[in-house]
PDB file of C-alpha atoms in Angstrom:
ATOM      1  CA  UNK A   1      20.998 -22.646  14.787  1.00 64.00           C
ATOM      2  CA  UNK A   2      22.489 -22.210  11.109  1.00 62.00           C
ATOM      3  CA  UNK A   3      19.933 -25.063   9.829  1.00 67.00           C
ATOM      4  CA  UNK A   4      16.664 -23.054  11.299  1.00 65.00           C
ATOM      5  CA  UNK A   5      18.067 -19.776   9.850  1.00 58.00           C
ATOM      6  CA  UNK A   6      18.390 -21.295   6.555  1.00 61.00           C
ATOM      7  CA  UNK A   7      14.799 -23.166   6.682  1.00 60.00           C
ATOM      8  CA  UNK A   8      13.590 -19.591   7.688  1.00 62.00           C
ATOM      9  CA  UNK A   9      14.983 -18.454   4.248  1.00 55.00           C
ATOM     10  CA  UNK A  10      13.697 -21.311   2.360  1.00 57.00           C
ATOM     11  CA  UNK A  11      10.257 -20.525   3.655  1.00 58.00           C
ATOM     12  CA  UNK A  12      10.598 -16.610   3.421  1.00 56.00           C
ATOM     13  CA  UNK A  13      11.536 -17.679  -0.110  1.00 57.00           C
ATOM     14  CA  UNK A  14       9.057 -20.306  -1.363  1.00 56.00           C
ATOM     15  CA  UNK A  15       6.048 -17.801   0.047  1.00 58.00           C
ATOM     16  CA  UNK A  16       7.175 -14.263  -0.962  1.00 59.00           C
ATOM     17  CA  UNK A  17       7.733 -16.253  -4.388  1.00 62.00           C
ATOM     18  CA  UNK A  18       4.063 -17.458  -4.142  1.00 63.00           C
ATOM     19  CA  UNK A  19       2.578 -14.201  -2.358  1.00 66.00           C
ATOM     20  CA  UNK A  20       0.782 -13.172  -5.517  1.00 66.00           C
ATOM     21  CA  UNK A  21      -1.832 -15.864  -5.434  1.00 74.00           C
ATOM     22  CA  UNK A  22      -2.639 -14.918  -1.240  1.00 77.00           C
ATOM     23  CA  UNK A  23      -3.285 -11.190  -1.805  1.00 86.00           C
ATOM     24  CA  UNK A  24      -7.058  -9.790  -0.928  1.00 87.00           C
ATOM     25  CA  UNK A  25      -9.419  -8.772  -3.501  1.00 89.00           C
ATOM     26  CA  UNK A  26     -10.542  -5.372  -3.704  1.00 89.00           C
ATOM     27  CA  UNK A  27     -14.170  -5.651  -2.824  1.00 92.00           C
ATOM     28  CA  UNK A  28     -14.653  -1.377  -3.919  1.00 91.00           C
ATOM     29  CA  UNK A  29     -13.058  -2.493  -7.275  1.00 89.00           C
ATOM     30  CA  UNK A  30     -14.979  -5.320  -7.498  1.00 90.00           C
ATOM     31  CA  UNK A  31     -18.304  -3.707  -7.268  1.00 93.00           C
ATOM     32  CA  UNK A  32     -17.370  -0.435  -8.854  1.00 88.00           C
ATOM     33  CA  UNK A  33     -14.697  -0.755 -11.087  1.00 85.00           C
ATOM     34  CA  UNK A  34     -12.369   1.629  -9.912  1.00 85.00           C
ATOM     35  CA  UNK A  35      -9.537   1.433  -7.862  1.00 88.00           C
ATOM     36  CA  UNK A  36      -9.877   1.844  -3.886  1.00 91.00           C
ATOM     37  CA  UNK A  37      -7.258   4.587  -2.480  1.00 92.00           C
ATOM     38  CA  UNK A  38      -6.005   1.384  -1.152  1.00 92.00           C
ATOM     39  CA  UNK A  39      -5.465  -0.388  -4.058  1.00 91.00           C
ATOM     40  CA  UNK A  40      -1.964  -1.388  -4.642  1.00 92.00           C
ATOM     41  CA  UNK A  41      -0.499  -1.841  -1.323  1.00 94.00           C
ATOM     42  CA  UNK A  42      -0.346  -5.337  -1.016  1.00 92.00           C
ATOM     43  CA  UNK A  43       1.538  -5.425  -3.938  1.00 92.00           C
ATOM     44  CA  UNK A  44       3.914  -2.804  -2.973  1.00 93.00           C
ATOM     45  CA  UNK A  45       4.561  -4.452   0.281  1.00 92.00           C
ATOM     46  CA  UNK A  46       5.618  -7.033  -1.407  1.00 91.00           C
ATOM     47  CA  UNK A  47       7.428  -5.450  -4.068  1.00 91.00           C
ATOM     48  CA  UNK A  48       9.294  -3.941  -0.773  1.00 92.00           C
ATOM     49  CA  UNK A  49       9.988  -7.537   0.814  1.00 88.00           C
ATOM     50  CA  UNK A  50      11.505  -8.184  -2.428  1.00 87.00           C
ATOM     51  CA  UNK A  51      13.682  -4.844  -2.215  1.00 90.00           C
ATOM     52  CA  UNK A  52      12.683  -3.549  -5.356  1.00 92.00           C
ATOM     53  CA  UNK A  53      11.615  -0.267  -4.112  1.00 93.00           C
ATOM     54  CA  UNK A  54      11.131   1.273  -7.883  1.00 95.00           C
ATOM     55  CA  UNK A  55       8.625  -1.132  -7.967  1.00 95.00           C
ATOM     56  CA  UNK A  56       7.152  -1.231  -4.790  1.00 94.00           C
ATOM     57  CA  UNK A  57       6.547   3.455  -5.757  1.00 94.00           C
ATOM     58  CA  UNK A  58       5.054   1.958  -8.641  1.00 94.00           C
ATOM     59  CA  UNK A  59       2.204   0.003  -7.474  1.00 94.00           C
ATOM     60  CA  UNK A  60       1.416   2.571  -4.307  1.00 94.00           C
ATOM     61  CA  UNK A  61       3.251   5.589  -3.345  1.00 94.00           C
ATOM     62  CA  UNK A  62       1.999   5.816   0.127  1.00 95.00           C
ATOM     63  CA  UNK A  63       3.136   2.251   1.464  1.00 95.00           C
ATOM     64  CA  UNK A  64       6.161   3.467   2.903  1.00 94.00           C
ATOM     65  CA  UNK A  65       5.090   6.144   4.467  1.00 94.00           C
ATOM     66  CA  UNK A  66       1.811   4.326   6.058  1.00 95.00           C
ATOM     67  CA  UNK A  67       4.565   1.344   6.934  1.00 95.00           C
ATOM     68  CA  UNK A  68       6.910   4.230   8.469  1.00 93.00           C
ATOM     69  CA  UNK A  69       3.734   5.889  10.316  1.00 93.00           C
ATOM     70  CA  UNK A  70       2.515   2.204  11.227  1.00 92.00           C
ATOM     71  CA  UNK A  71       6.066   1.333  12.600  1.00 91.00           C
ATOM     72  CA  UNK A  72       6.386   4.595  14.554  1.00 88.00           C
ATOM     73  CA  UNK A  73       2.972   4.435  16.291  1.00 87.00           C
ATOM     74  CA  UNK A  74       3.534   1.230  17.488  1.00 87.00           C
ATOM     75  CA  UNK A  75       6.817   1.796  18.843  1.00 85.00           C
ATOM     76  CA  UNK A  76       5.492   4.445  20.246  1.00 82.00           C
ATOM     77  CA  UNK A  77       2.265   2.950  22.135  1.00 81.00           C
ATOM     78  CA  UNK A  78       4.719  -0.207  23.608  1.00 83.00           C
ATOM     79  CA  UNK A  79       6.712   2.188  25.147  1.00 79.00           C
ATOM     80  CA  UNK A  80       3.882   3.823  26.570  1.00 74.00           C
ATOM     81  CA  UNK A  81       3.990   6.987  24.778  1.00 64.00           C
ATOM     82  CA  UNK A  82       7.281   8.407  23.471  1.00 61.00           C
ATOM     83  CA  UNK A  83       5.715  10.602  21.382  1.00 70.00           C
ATOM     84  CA  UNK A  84       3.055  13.136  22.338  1.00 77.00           C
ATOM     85  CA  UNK A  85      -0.451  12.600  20.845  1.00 80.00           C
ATOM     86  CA  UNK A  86       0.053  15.460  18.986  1.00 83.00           C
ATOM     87  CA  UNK A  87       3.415  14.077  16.390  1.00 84.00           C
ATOM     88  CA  UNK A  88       1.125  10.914  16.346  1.00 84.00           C
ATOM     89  CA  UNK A  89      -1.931  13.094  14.869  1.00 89.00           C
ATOM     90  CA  UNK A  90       0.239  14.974  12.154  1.00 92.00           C
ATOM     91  CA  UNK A  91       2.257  11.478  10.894  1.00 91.00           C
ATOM     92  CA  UNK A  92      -1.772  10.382  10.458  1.00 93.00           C
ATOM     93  CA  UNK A  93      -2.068  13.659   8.590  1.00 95.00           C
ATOM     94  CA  UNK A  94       0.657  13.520   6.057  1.00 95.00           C
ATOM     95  CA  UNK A  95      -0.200   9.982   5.883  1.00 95.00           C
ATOM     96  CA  UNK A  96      -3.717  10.471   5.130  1.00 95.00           C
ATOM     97  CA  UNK A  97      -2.663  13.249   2.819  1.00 96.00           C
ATOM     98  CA  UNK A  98      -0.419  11.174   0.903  1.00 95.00           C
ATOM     99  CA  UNK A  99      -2.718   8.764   0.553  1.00 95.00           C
ATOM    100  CA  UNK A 100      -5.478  11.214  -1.111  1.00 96.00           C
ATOM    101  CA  UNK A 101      -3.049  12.973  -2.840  1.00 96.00           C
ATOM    102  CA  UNK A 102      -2.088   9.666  -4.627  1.00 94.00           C
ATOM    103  CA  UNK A 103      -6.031   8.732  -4.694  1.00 94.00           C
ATOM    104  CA  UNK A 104      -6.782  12.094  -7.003  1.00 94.00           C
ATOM    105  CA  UNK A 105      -3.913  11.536  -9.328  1.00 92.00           C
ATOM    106  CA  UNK A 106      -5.138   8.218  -9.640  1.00 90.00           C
ATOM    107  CA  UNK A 107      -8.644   9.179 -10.946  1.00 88.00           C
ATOM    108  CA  UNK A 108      -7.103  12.371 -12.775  1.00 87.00           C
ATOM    109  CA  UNK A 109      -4.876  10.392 -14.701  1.00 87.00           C
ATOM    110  CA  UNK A 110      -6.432   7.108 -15.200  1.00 81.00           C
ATOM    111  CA  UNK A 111     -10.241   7.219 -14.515  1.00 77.00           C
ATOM    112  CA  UNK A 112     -11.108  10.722 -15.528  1.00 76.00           C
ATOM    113  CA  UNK A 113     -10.237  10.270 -19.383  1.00 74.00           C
ATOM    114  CA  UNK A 114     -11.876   7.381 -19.949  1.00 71.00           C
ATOM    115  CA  UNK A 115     -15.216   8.626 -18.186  1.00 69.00           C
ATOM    116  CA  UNK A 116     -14.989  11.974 -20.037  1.00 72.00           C
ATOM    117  CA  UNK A 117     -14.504   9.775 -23.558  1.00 71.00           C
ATOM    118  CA  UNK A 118     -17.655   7.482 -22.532  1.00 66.00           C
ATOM    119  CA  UNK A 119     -19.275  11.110 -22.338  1.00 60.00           C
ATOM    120  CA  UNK A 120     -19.691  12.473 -25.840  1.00 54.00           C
ATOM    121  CA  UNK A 121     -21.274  16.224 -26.220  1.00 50.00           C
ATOM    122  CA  UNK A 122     -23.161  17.131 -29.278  1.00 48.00           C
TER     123      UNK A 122
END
């Protein structure tokens, strides 16, 4: 029992170490340029695996609470619903809103000056 625990640590260990070379490209970035409101979360999952949670805020705000939404809904719809369709809908709300909210800043403080500077009025 103690050696499989330990060569489930090794292997938790050797991948999270490595998970930067399995994450998903962006495919919005990728033909646009700019950042998806998703961008980041891989990165802040993992950043989370690794317990860093500073950094984990850093790369996307609204990881934990889409994990935390994520965790509760399916909790929720194995135990044949716990919670009434109505807490469901407002977690997806203040979710959604967190993601959006972190979306605009995004583009207000990193996209928006460097369009307006590409923009010069005479």
């Amino acid at each position: 029992m103690l050696t499989s625990k330990i060569y489930i640590l090794s292997v938790w260990s050797s991948f999270s170490d490595q998970a930067d070379n399995f994450l998903l490209p962006c495919p919005f970035k990728y033909l646009t340029g700019t950042d998806c409101p998703g961008c980041g979360f891989q990165r802040s999952v993992i950043a989370l695996a690794h317990g860093d949670l500073k950094e984990s805020l850093n790369f996307y705000p609204p990881a934990i609470p889409l994990l935390v939404t994520l965790a509760i809904v399916l909790i929720a719809k194995l135990r044949r619903g716990d919670l009434s369709d109505s807490v469901i809908r407002i977690l997806y709300l203040i979710t959604g809103s967190a993601v959006a909210i972190n979306y605009l800043f995004k583009i207000i403080t990193h996209y928006l000056p460097v369009w307006l500077h590409g923009f010069h009025l005479q």
